[in-house]
Short mmCIF file of C-alpha atoms in Angstrom, two decimals:
data_model
loop_
_atom_site.label_atom_id
_atom_site.label_comp_id
_atom_site.label_asym_id
_atom_site.label_seq_id
_atom_site.Cartn_x
_atom_site.Cartn_y
_atom_site.Cartn_z
CA MET A 22 21.17 -46.39 -12.09
CA ILE A 23 17.81 -48.14 -11.42
CA TRP A 24 15.15 -46.39 -9.21
CA LEU A 25 13.08 -49.29 -7.25
CA THR A 26 9.36 -49.21 -7.69
CA LYS A 27 8.77 -49.68 -3.98
CA LEU A 28 10.08 -46.30 -3.52
CA GLN A 29 7.25 -44.94 -5.40
CA CYS A 30 4.45 -43.45 -2.66
CA ASP A 31 0.64 -44.86 -3.53
CA VAL A 32 -0.84 -42.12 -1.15
CA PRO A 33 -3.04 -39.88 -3.57
CA LEU A 34 -2.44 -36.28 -3.93
CA PRO A 35 -4.64 -33.50 -3.50
CA THR A 36 -7.23 -33.64 -5.90
CA SER A 37 -8.23 -29.97 -6.67
CA LYS A 38 -7.76 -28.90 -10.26
CA ASN A 39 -6.20 -25.65 -8.92
CA PRO A 40 -4.21 -26.37 -5.90
CA LYS A 41 -4.13 -23.93 -3.46
CA VAL A 42 -0.68 -23.07 -2.35
CA LEU A 43 0.87 -21.36 1.08
CA VAL A 44 4.52 -20.27 0.16
CA VAL A 45 6.39 -20.12 3.70
CA ARG A 46 9.59 -17.99 3.92
CA LEU A 47 11.05 -18.06 7.24
CA ILE A 48 13.33 -15.02 7.46
CA THR A 49 15.84 -13.72 9.80
CA ASP A 50 18.05 -10.47 10.13
CA ARG A 51 21.26 -12.98 9.60
CA LYS A 52 20.22 -12.52 5.87
CA GLN A 53 19.68 -8.85 5.34
CA TYR A 54 22.42 -9.03 2.64
CA CYS A 55 19.44 -10.37 0.33
CA ILE A 56 16.44 -8.68 1.32
CA LYS A 57 16.02 -7.22 -2.43
CA GLU A 58 15.93 -10.57 -3.96
CA LEU A 59 13.53 -11.92 -1.08
CA ILE A 60 10.97 -8.87 -1.88
CA ASP A 61 11.30 -9.49 -5.35
CA THR A 62 10.99 -13.09 -5.63
CA SER A 63 8.02 -13.09 -3.31
CA LYS A 64 6.32 -10.58 -5.35
CA SER A 65 7.03 -12.33 -8.68
CA LEU A 66 5.25 -15.70 -8.15
CA THR A 67 2.72 -16.20 -10.96
CA TYR A 68 1.00 -18.72 -9.67
CA LYS A 69 -2.73 -17.57 -9.30
CA ASN A 70 -3.72 -19.83 -6.35
CA HIS A 71 -1.12 -19.17 -3.81
CA LYS A 72 -0.38 -17.10 -0.64
CA VAL A 73 3.15 -15.87 0.69
CA ILE A 74 3.80 -15.77 4.12
CA HIS A 75 6.67 -14.82 5.86
CA ILE A 76 7.70 -15.78 9.63
CA ASP A 77 10.16 -13.21 10.99
CA ASN A 78 12.24 -14.56 14.20
CA SER A 79 14.81 -11.62 14.03
CA ALA A 80 15.89 -9.70 17.11
CA ASP A 81 14.45 -6.46 15.86
CA ASP A 82 11.91 -5.42 13.44
CA PHE A 83 13.56 -4.43 10.83
CA LEU A 84 12.98 -6.89 7.95
CA LYS A 85 9.35 -6.77 9.11
CA GLU A 86 8.72 -3.29 8.45
CA SER A 87 10.45 -3.45 5.39
CA LEU A 88 8.47 -6.19 3.71
CA GLU A 89 5.30 -4.85 5.11
CA ASP A 90 6.13 -1.44 3.63
CA VAL A 91 5.92 -2.98 0.21
CA GLY A 92 2.71 -4.94 0.64
CA LEU A 93 4.05 -8.28 2.15
CA SER A 94 2.69 -10.50 4.79
CA VAL A 95 4.72 -11.19 7.61
CA VAL A 96 4.15 -13.17 11.17
CA LYS A 97 6.69 -11.92 13.72
CA THR A 98 7.81 -14.65 16.13
CA GLU A 99 9.85 -14.58 19.40
CA HIS A 100 13.83 -14.32 19.01
CA PHE A 101 15.52 -16.30 21.96
CA MET A 102 18.95 -16.40 20.53
CA LYS A 103 20.92 -14.19 23.14
CA ASP A 104 22.46 -14.97 26.35
CA ALA A 105 21.94 -13.08 29.59
CA ASN A 106 24.74 -10.65 28.33
CA GLY A 107 22.71 -9.82 25.40
CA LYS A 108 25.33 -11.55 23.10
CA TYR A 109 23.72 -13.62 20.04
CA ILE A 110 23.95 -17.40 20.27
CA TYR A 111 24.39 -19.28 17.02
CA ASN A 112 25.24 -22.27 17.78
CA THR A 113 25.13 -25.44 15.44
CA GLU A 114 26.86 -28.00 17.25
CA ALA A 115 25.16 -29.57 20.84
CA LYS A 116 27.20 -29.12 24.00
CA GLU A 117 27.01 -31.23 27.00
CA ASP A 118 24.90 -30.04 30.04
CA LYS A 119 27.33 -31.49 32.77
CA GLU A 120 24.44 -31.49 35.58
CA LYS A 121 21.49 -33.04 33.58
CA LYS A 122 23.86 -35.22 31.17
CA LYS A 123 21.76 -34.17 28.31
CA ARG A 124 22.44 -32.04 24.99
CA LYS A 125 21.26 -28.31 25.37
CA VAL A 126 18.21 -26.93 23.18
CA LEU A 127 19.64 -25.32 20.51
CA PRO A 128 17.94 -22.04 19.93
CA VAL A 129 18.19 -22.12 15.75
CA ARG A 130 16.54 -25.45 15.61
CA GLU A 131 14.05 -24.61 18.28
CA MET A 132 12.97 -21.49 16.47
CA MET A 133 12.87 -23.22 13.31
CA ILE A 134 10.61 -26.11 14.26
CA ARG A 135 8.26 -23.59 16.17
CA ASP A 136 7.99 -21.42 12.81
CA MET A 137 7.84 -24.15 10.63
CA ASN A 138 4.90 -26.12 12.43
CA LEU A 139 2.91 -22.72 12.95
CA ALA A 140 2.90 -22.50 9.08
CA ARG A 141 2.05 -26.54 9.25
CA ASP A 142 -0.96 -25.55 11.07
CA ILE A 143 -2.07 -22.86 8.83
CA VAL A 144 -1.93 -25.25 6.00
CA LEU A 145 -3.72 -27.86 7.71
CA GLY A 146 -6.37 -25.63 9.35
CA GLN A 147 -6.79 -23.27 6.20
CA ASP A 148 -7.32 -25.97 3.85
CA TYR A 149 -4.21 -25.34 1.68
CA ASP A 150 -3.31 -28.37 -0.76
CA TYR A 151 0.43 -27.62 -0.76
CA MET A 152 3.27 -25.73 1.36
CA LEU A 153 6.20 -24.72 -0.60
CA ILE A 154 9.19 -24.05 1.46
CA LEU A 155 11.11 -21.30 -0.01
CA GLU A 156 14.10 -20.17 1.91
CA GLN A 157 15.34 -16.61 2.22
CA ASP A 158 18.40 -16.77 0.03
CA ILE A 159 16.88 -18.81 -2.77
CA ILE A 160 16.10 -17.30 -5.67
CA PRO A 161 13.32 -19.11 -7.74
CA HIS A 162 11.88 -18.68 -11.34
CA PRO A 163 8.43 -16.61 -11.10
CA ASP A 164 6.55 -19.79 -12.38
CA ILE A 165 8.27 -22.12 -9.66
CA ILE A 166 4.92 -23.42 -8.26
CA GLU A 167 3.46 -24.03 -11.66
CA LYS A 168 7.10 -26.15 -12.43
CA LEU A 169 6.89 -27.94 -9.26
CA LEU A 170 3.26 -29.01 -9.42
CA SER A 171 3.87 -30.65 -12.83
CA TYR A 172 5.57 -33.36 -11.59
CA LYS A 173 2.79 -34.57 -9.42
CA GLN A 174 4.67 -35.53 -6.16
CA HIS A 175 4.15 -35.50 -2.72
CA ILE A 176 7.50 -33.97 -1.99
CA MET A 177 9.13 -32.01 -4.91
CA SER A 178 12.58 -30.18 -4.82
CA ALA A 179 14.29 -27.81 -7.35
CA PHE A 180 17.80 -28.26 -7.63
CA TYR A 181 20.28 -25.82 -6.10
CA TRP A 182 23.82 -25.39 -5.51
CA LEU A 183 25.41 -24.65 -2.34
CA ASP A 184 27.20 -21.39 -3.53
CA MET A 185 26.64 -18.95 -6.78
CA LYS A 186 30.35 -18.46 -6.70
CA PRO A 187 32.34 -20.59 -8.97
CA LEU A 188 35.05 -22.91 -7.29
CA VAL A 189 38.61 -22.99 -8.62
CA HIS A 190 40.54 -25.87 -9.55
CA GLU A 191 43.66 -26.72 -11.05
CA GLY A 192 43.48 -22.86 -12.26
CA ARG A 193 40.08 -23.66 -13.96
CA ALA A 194 37.01 -22.07 -12.69
CA GLY A 195 33.28 -22.55 -13.24
CA TRP A 196 32.39 -25.65 -11.22
CA TRP A 197 29.74 -24.92 -8.71
CA THR A 198 29.39 -26.95 -5.35
CA PRO A 199 25.79 -28.64 -5.34
CA VAL A 200 23.85 -29.15 -1.99
CA ASN A 201 24.67 -32.52 -0.71
CA TYR A 202 21.89 -34.56 -2.10
CA TYR A 203 21.69 -38.02 -0.15
CA VAL A 204 19.98 -40.06 -2.51
CA PHE A 205 18.67 -43.82 -3.02
CA LYS A 206 20.45 -45.76 -5.10
CA THR A 207 20.35 -49.79 -5.44
CA THR A 208 23.13 -52.38 -4.97
CA LYS A 209 23.91 -55.04 -7.51
CA ASP A 210 21.27 -57.34 -5.38
CA GLY A 211 18.46 -54.54 -5.40
CA ASP A 212 18.73 -53.69 -1.85
CA VAL A 213 18.28 -49.99 -1.21
CA ILE A 214 20.77 -47.70 0.43
CA GLN A 215 19.50 -44.57 1.89
CA ASN A 216 22.54 -42.56 2.46
CA THR A 217 24.62 -42.46 -0.23
CA MET A 218 25.44 -39.11 -1.57
CA PHE A 219 26.38 -37.54 -5.07
CA GLU A 220 29.65 -35.18 -4.57
CA PRO A 221 31.07 -32.93 -6.93
CA ASN A 222 33.77 -34.34 -9.16
CA PRO A 223 36.48 -31.69 -9.47
CA LYS A 224 35.86 -31.56 -13.45
CA GLU A 225 32.35 -32.58 -13.68
CA VAL A 226 29.57 -33.04 -11.43
CA PHE A 227 27.70 -36.23 -11.72
CA PHE A 228 23.84 -36.04 -11.00
CA PRO A 229 21.01 -37.90 -12.68
CA SER A 230 19.52 -35.96 -15.50
CA GLY A 231 15.80 -34.96 -14.68
CA PRO A 232 13.78 -36.23 -11.47
CA PHE A 233 15.19 -38.61 -8.98
CA PRO A 234 14.78 -39.36 -5.15
CA TYR A 235 16.66 -38.34 -2.67
CA ALA A 236 16.94 -39.29 1.28
CA HIS A 237 18.32 -35.81 2.38
CA ALA A 238 18.67 -32.36 1.24
CA GLY A 239 18.32 -28.81 2.42
CA PHE A 240 14.74 -27.56 2.11
CA GLY A 241 15.82 -24.75 -0.37
CA CYS A 242 12.68 -24.79 -2.66
CA THR A 243 10.60 -27.76 -1.94
CA LEU A 244 6.83 -28.33 -2.37
CA VAL A 245 5.17 -30.60 0.10
CA SER A 246 1.60 -32.03 -0.11
CA ARG A 247 -1.09 -31.54 2.60
CA GLU A 248 -0.77 -35.45 3.18
CA VAL A 249 2.39 -35.18 4.09
CA LEU A 250 1.82 -32.88 6.42
CA LYS A 251 -0.99 -34.37 8.14
CA LYS A 252 1.57 -37.30 9.05
CA VAL A 253 4.79 -35.44 9.57
CA LYS A 254 5.79 -32.43 12.08
CA PHE A 255 8.84 -30.67 11.91
CA ARG A 256 11.16 -31.88 14.64
CA TYR A 257 14.84 -32.30 15.65
CA ASP A 258 16.82 -34.81 18.04
CA PRO A 259 18.83 -32.59 20.52
CA GLU A 260 20.88 -35.87 20.63
CA ARG A 261 22.25 -35.32 17.26
CA VAL A 262 23.37 -31.79 15.58
CA ALA A 263 21.22 -33.08 12.00
CA GLN A 264 19.09 -29.98 10.88
CA VAL A 265 15.37 -29.74 10.76
CA ASP A 266 15.12 -30.72 7.26
CA ALA A 267 17.20 -34.23 7.79
CA PHE A 268 14.76 -35.17 10.19
CA PHE A 269 11.88 -34.00 7.78
CA CYS A 270 13.00 -36.23 5.20
CA MET A 271 13.51 -39.10 7.52
CA ASP A 272 9.92 -38.84 8.88
CA SER A 273 8.65 -38.36 5.57
CA ILE A 274 10.25 -41.77 3.92
CA LYS A 275 9.07 -43.68 7.38
CA ALA A 276 5.52 -42.27 6.74
CA GLY A 277 5.48 -43.39 3.12
CA PHE A 278 6.69 -40.25 1.22
CA ILE A 279 9.78 -40.19 -1.31
CA PRO A 280 11.31 -36.81 -1.45
CA MET A 281 12.06 -35.91 -5.17
CA VAL A 282 14.56 -33.31 -6.60
CA THR A 283 14.87 -32.71 -10.33
CA THR A 284 17.83 -31.22 -12.41
CA GLU A 285 15.53 -29.59 -14.87
CA ILE A 286 14.72 -26.83 -12.12
CA ILE A 287 17.63 -24.99 -10.96
CA VAL A 288 17.08 -22.08 -8.49
CA GLY A 289 19.60 -19.64 -7.36
CA HIS A 290 21.12 -19.81 -4.25
CA LEU A 291 22.64 -16.42 -2.53
CA HIS A 292 24.79 -18.18 0.08
CA GLU A 293 26.87 -15.71 2.04
CA ASP A 294 29.77 -17.30 4.21
CA TRP A 295 29.00 -16.69 7.80
CA ASP A 296 29.83 -19.06 10.97
CA ALA A 297 26.50 -19.95 12.49
CA THR A 298 28.64 -21.35 15.62
CA THR A 299 30.65 -18.00 16.55
CA LYS A 300 29.29 -15.03 14.54
CA VAL A 301 27.91 -12.49 16.58
#
């Protein structure tokens, strides 16, 4: 596979010899199953010039108090995912508003863009060089910041799997499902295809060895430079069901920044099956 040179970004990286990194972890009570791992990984990062901030949009203060009890920093934001009857609303599919003929606001995405843009403001307002987006159920290496910085990219992601549980295919176990990485590929004529997805083969997973550009993936474990954040805010389109990470990738590419991911760094993912549309 040939990557085009025109995919390379010519915007200078932050010049600090010891870049200042804000580690951002959005947390929710829906993932209390991994609270031990969340605490352990937040406290074990080895990079010297960093700060970890947990932004908690849970319905109660359990997570906030649990993390603060062990000395971790937490910012509590408003939880507005209950309906008039007090029932949790975890809808990921847009629903038609018959009166306004528009899609209804989706609480999950509304809270996410609010909290991610809060973190963005901190990065830009307090002179951080990078933001490391580290999802609540991701298990990184202690030196993950050092590893990602070493690639010298504006957007650099670690590779992760959708599920830590092995799949079973034709009686054989051991194949894991990777997160869907929509990647840049070139045609025979040299044209760029931006939405070609690598999919797992039942017997073998085909991904490039080392770093490669992608057009869309989950945030997972992603280092983003302040130069990107200057030009790109976190958002979503209420007319579409795509998540915030998809729009961030799309907007970053339009701004001239190419997301990169590497199979040389694979982080754990404590994914649990739960239906974000109906579970209460």
